[in-house]
Short mmCIF file of C-alpha atoms in Angstrom, two decimals:
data_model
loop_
_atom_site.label_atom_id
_atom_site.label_comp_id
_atom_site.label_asym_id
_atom_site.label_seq_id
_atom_site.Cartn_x
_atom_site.Cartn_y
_atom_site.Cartn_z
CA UNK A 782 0.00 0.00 0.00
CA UNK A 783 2.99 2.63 0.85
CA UNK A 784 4.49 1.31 -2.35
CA UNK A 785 1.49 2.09 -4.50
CA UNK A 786 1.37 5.39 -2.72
CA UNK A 787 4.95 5.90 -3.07
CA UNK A 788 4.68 5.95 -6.56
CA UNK A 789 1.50 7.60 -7.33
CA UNK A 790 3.08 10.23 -5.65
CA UNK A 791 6.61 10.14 -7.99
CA UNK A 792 4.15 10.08 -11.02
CA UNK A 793 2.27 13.26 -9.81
CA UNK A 794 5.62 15.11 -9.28
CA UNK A 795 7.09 13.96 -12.46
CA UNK A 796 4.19 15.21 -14.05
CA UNK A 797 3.98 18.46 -11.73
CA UNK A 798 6.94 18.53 -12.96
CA UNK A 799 7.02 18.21 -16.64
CA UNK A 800 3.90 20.68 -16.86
CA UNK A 801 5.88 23.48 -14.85
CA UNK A 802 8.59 22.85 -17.34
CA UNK A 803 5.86 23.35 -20.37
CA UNK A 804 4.74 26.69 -18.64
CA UNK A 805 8.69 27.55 -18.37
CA UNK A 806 9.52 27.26 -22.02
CA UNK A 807 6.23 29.12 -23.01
CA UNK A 808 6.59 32.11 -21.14
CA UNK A 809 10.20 32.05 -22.57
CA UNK A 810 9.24 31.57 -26.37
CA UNK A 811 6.47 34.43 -25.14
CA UNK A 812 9.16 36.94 -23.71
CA UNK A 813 11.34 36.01 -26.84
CA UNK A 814 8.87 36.70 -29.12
CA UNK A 815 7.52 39.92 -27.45
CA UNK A 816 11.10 41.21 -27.72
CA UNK A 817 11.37 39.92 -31.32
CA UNK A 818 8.44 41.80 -32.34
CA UNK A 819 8.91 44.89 -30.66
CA UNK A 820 12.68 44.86 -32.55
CA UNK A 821 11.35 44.88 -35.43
CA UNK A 822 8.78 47.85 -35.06
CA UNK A 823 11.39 49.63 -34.29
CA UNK A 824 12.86 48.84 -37.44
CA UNK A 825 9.83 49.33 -38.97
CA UNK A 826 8.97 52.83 -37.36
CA UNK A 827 12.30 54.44 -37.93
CA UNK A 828 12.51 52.77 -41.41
CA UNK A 829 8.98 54.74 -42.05
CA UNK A 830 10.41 57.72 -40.09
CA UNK A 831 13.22 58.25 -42.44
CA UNK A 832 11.41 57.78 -45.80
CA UNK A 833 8.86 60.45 -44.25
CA UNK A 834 11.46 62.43 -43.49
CA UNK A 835 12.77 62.52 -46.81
CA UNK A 836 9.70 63.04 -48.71
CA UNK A 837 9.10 66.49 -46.89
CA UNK A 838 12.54 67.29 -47.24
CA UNK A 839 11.57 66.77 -51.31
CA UNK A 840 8.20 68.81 -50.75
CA UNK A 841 9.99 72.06 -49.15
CA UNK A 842 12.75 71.92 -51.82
CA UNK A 843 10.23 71.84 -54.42
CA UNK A 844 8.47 74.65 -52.85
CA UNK A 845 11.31 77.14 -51.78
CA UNK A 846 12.02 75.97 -55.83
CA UNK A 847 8.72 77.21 -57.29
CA UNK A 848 9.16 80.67 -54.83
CA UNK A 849 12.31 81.58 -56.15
CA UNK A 850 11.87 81.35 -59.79
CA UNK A 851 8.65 83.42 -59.07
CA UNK A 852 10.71 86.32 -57.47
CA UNK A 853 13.62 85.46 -60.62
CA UNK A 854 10.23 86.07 -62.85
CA UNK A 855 8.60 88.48 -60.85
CA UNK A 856 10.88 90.73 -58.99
CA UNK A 857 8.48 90.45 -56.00
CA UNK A 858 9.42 90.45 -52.39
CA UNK A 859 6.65 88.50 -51.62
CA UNK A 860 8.29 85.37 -53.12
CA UNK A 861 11.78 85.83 -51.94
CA UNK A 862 10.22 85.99 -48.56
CA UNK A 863 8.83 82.57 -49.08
CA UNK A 864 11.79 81.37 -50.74
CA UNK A 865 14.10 82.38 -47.79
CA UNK A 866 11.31 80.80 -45.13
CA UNK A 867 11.36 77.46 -47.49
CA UNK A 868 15.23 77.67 -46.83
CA UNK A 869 14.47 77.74 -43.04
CA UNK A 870 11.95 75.06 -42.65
CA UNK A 871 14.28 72.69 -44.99
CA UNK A 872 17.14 73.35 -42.94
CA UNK A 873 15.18 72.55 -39.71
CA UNK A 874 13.34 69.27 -41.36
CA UNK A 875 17.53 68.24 -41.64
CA UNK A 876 18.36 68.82 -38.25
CA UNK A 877 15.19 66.64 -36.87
CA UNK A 878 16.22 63.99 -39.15
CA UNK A 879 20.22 64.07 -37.92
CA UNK A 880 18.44 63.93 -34.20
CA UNK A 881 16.82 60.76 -35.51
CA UNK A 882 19.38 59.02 -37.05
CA UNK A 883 22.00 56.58 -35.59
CA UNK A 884 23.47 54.93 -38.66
CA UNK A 885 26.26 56.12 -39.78
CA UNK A 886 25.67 55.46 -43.45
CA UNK A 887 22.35 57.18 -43.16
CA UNK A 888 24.08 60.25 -41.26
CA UNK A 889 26.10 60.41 -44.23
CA UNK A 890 23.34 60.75 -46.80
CA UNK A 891 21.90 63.77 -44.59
CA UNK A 892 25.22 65.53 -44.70
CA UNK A 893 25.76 65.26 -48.08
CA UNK A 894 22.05 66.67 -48.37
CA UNK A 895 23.45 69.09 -46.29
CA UNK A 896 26.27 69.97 -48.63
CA UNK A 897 24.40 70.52 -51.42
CA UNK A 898 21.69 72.39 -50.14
CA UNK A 899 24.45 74.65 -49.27
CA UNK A 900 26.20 74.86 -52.65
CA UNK A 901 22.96 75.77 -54.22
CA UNK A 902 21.93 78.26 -51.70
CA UNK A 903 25.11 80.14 -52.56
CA UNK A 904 24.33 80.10 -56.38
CA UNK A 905 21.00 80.62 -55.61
CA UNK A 906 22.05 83.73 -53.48
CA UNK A 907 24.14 85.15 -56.42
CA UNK A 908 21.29 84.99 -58.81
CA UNK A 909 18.78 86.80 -56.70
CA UNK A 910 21.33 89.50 -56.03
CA UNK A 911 21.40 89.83 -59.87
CA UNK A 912 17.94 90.03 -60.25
CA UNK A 913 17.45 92.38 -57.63
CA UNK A 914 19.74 94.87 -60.04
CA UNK A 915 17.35 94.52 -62.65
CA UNK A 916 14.18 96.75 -62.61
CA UNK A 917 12.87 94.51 -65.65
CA UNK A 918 13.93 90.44 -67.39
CA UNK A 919 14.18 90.65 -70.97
CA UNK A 920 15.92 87.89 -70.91
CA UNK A 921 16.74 85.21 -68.53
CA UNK A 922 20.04 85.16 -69.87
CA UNK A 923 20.83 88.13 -67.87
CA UNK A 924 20.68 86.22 -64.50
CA UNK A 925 23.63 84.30 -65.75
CA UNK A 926 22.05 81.31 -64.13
CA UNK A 927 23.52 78.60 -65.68
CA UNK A 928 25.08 77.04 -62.64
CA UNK A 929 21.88 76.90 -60.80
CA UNK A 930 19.94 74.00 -62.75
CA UNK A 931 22.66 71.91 -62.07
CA UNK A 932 23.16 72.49 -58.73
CA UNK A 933 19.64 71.95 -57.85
CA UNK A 934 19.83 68.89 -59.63
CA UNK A 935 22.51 67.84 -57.65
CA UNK A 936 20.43 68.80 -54.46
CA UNK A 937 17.58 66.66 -55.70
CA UNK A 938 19.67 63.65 -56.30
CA UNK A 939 21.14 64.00 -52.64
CA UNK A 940 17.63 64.10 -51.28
CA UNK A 941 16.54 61.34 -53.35
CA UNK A 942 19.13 58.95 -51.90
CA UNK A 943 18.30 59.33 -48.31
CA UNK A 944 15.23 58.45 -49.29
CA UNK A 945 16.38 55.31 -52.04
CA UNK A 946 20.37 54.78 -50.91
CA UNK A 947 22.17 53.77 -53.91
CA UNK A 948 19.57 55.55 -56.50
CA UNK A 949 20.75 57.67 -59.21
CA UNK A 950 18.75 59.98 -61.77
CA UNK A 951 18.65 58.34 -65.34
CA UNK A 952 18.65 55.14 -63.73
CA UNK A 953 16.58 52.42 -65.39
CA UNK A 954 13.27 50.38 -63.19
CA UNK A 955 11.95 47.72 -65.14
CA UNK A 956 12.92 49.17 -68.36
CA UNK A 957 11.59 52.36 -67.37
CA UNK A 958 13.50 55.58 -67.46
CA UNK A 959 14.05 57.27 -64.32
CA UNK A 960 13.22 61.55 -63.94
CA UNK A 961 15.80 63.43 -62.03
CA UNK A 962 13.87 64.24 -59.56
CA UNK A 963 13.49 61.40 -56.65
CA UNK A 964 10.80 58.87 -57.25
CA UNK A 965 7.81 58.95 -56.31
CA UNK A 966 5.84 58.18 -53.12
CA UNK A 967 5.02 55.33 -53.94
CA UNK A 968 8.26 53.99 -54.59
CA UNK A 969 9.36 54.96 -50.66
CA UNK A 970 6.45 53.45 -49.88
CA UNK A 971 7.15 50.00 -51.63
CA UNK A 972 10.74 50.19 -49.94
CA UNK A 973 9.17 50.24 -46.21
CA UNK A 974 7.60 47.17 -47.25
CA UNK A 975 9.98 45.47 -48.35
CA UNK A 976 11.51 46.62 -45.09
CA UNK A 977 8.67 44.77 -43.29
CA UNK A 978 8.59 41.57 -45.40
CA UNK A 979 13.02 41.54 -44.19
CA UNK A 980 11.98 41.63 -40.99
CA UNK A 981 8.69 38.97 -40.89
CA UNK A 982 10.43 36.91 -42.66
CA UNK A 983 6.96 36.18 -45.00
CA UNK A 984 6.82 36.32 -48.83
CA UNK A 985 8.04 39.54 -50.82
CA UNK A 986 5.37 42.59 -50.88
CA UNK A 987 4.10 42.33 -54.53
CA UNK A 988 5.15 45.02 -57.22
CA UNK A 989 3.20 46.56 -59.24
CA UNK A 990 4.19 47.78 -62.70
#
């Protein structure tokens, strides 16, 4: 009778035993998992952070763009005001973006955005001190501008690869020819997805043509 209890009772603890160790693992693969997923929405978040970042860094340029040639056209005030605020809010978007970054690659990208924001800013400045001398354009070839399209080109393509690292203007998607300017939203877009589908491990996002 003490043997039969004897072992009943080694059979309950083994089990007691084997159930706590079930509970063990689970909570582990839990914890693991909760830590696995909350890496990669961080990933995921700063991934979409960046390409956000990027896009309004785009929008400003093209707008502080579209405000100076108004005042080159124009000779209004009113548009070298906005112009010179554009310059502002595009040099502020950069320094949020630095104060978000980590990578050094990435940092990279946003200095050399830097740099050639700069190095059209100071053609930029040399025009619109020429156009301020003239009460009247006859001709746009009196602005003597022809350093500025490239240098805003320049800017454009800098901005575009902090948004796409590694794309160039007149590069060829799909047999398509690439603008200048950066791609489009939907391209940054399709990029955060495909940083997703790296980090779930699931089948590629689907591409549309």
């Amino acid at each position: 009778m003490m043997a039969g209890r004897t072992f009943g009772a080694k059979l309950a603890g083994g089990f007691g035993l084997a159930v706590a160790f079930t509970l063990l693992i689970g909570a582990a693969s839990v914890a693991a998992l909760t830590v696995v997923v909350d890496a990669k929405d961080r990933v995921i978040a700063r991934a979409t952070e960046g390409l956000t970042g990027a896009e309004q860094l785009n929008t400003i340029a093209e707008s502080r763009i579209s405000d100076y040639r108004g005042f080159l056209l124009n000779g209004t005030p009113e548009y070298l005001n906005l112009a010179n605020a554009g310059r502002t809010r595009f040099l502020n978007q950069v320094s949020r973006l630095k104060g978000t970054m980590t990578d050094p690659a990435e940092l990279n990208l946003l200095a050399a955005v830097s740099a050639a924001e700069a190095q059209h800013a100071e053609v930029l400045d040399r025009v619109i001190e020429r156009r301020g001398q003239l009460t009247t354009l006859a001709d746009i070839g009196q602005l003597r501008a022809e350093d500025l399209g490239p240098a805003r080109e320049r800017m454009e393509t800098a901005i575009g690869r902090t948004a796409i690292p590694g794309w160039e203007p007149g590069s060829t998607s799909a047999g398509k020819r690439v603008t200048a300017r950066p791609p489009a939203t939907s391209a940054r877009l399709r990029t955060a997805s495909l940083v997703r589908w790296r980090m779930s491990g699931s089948n590629p996002p689907s591409r549309r043509q």
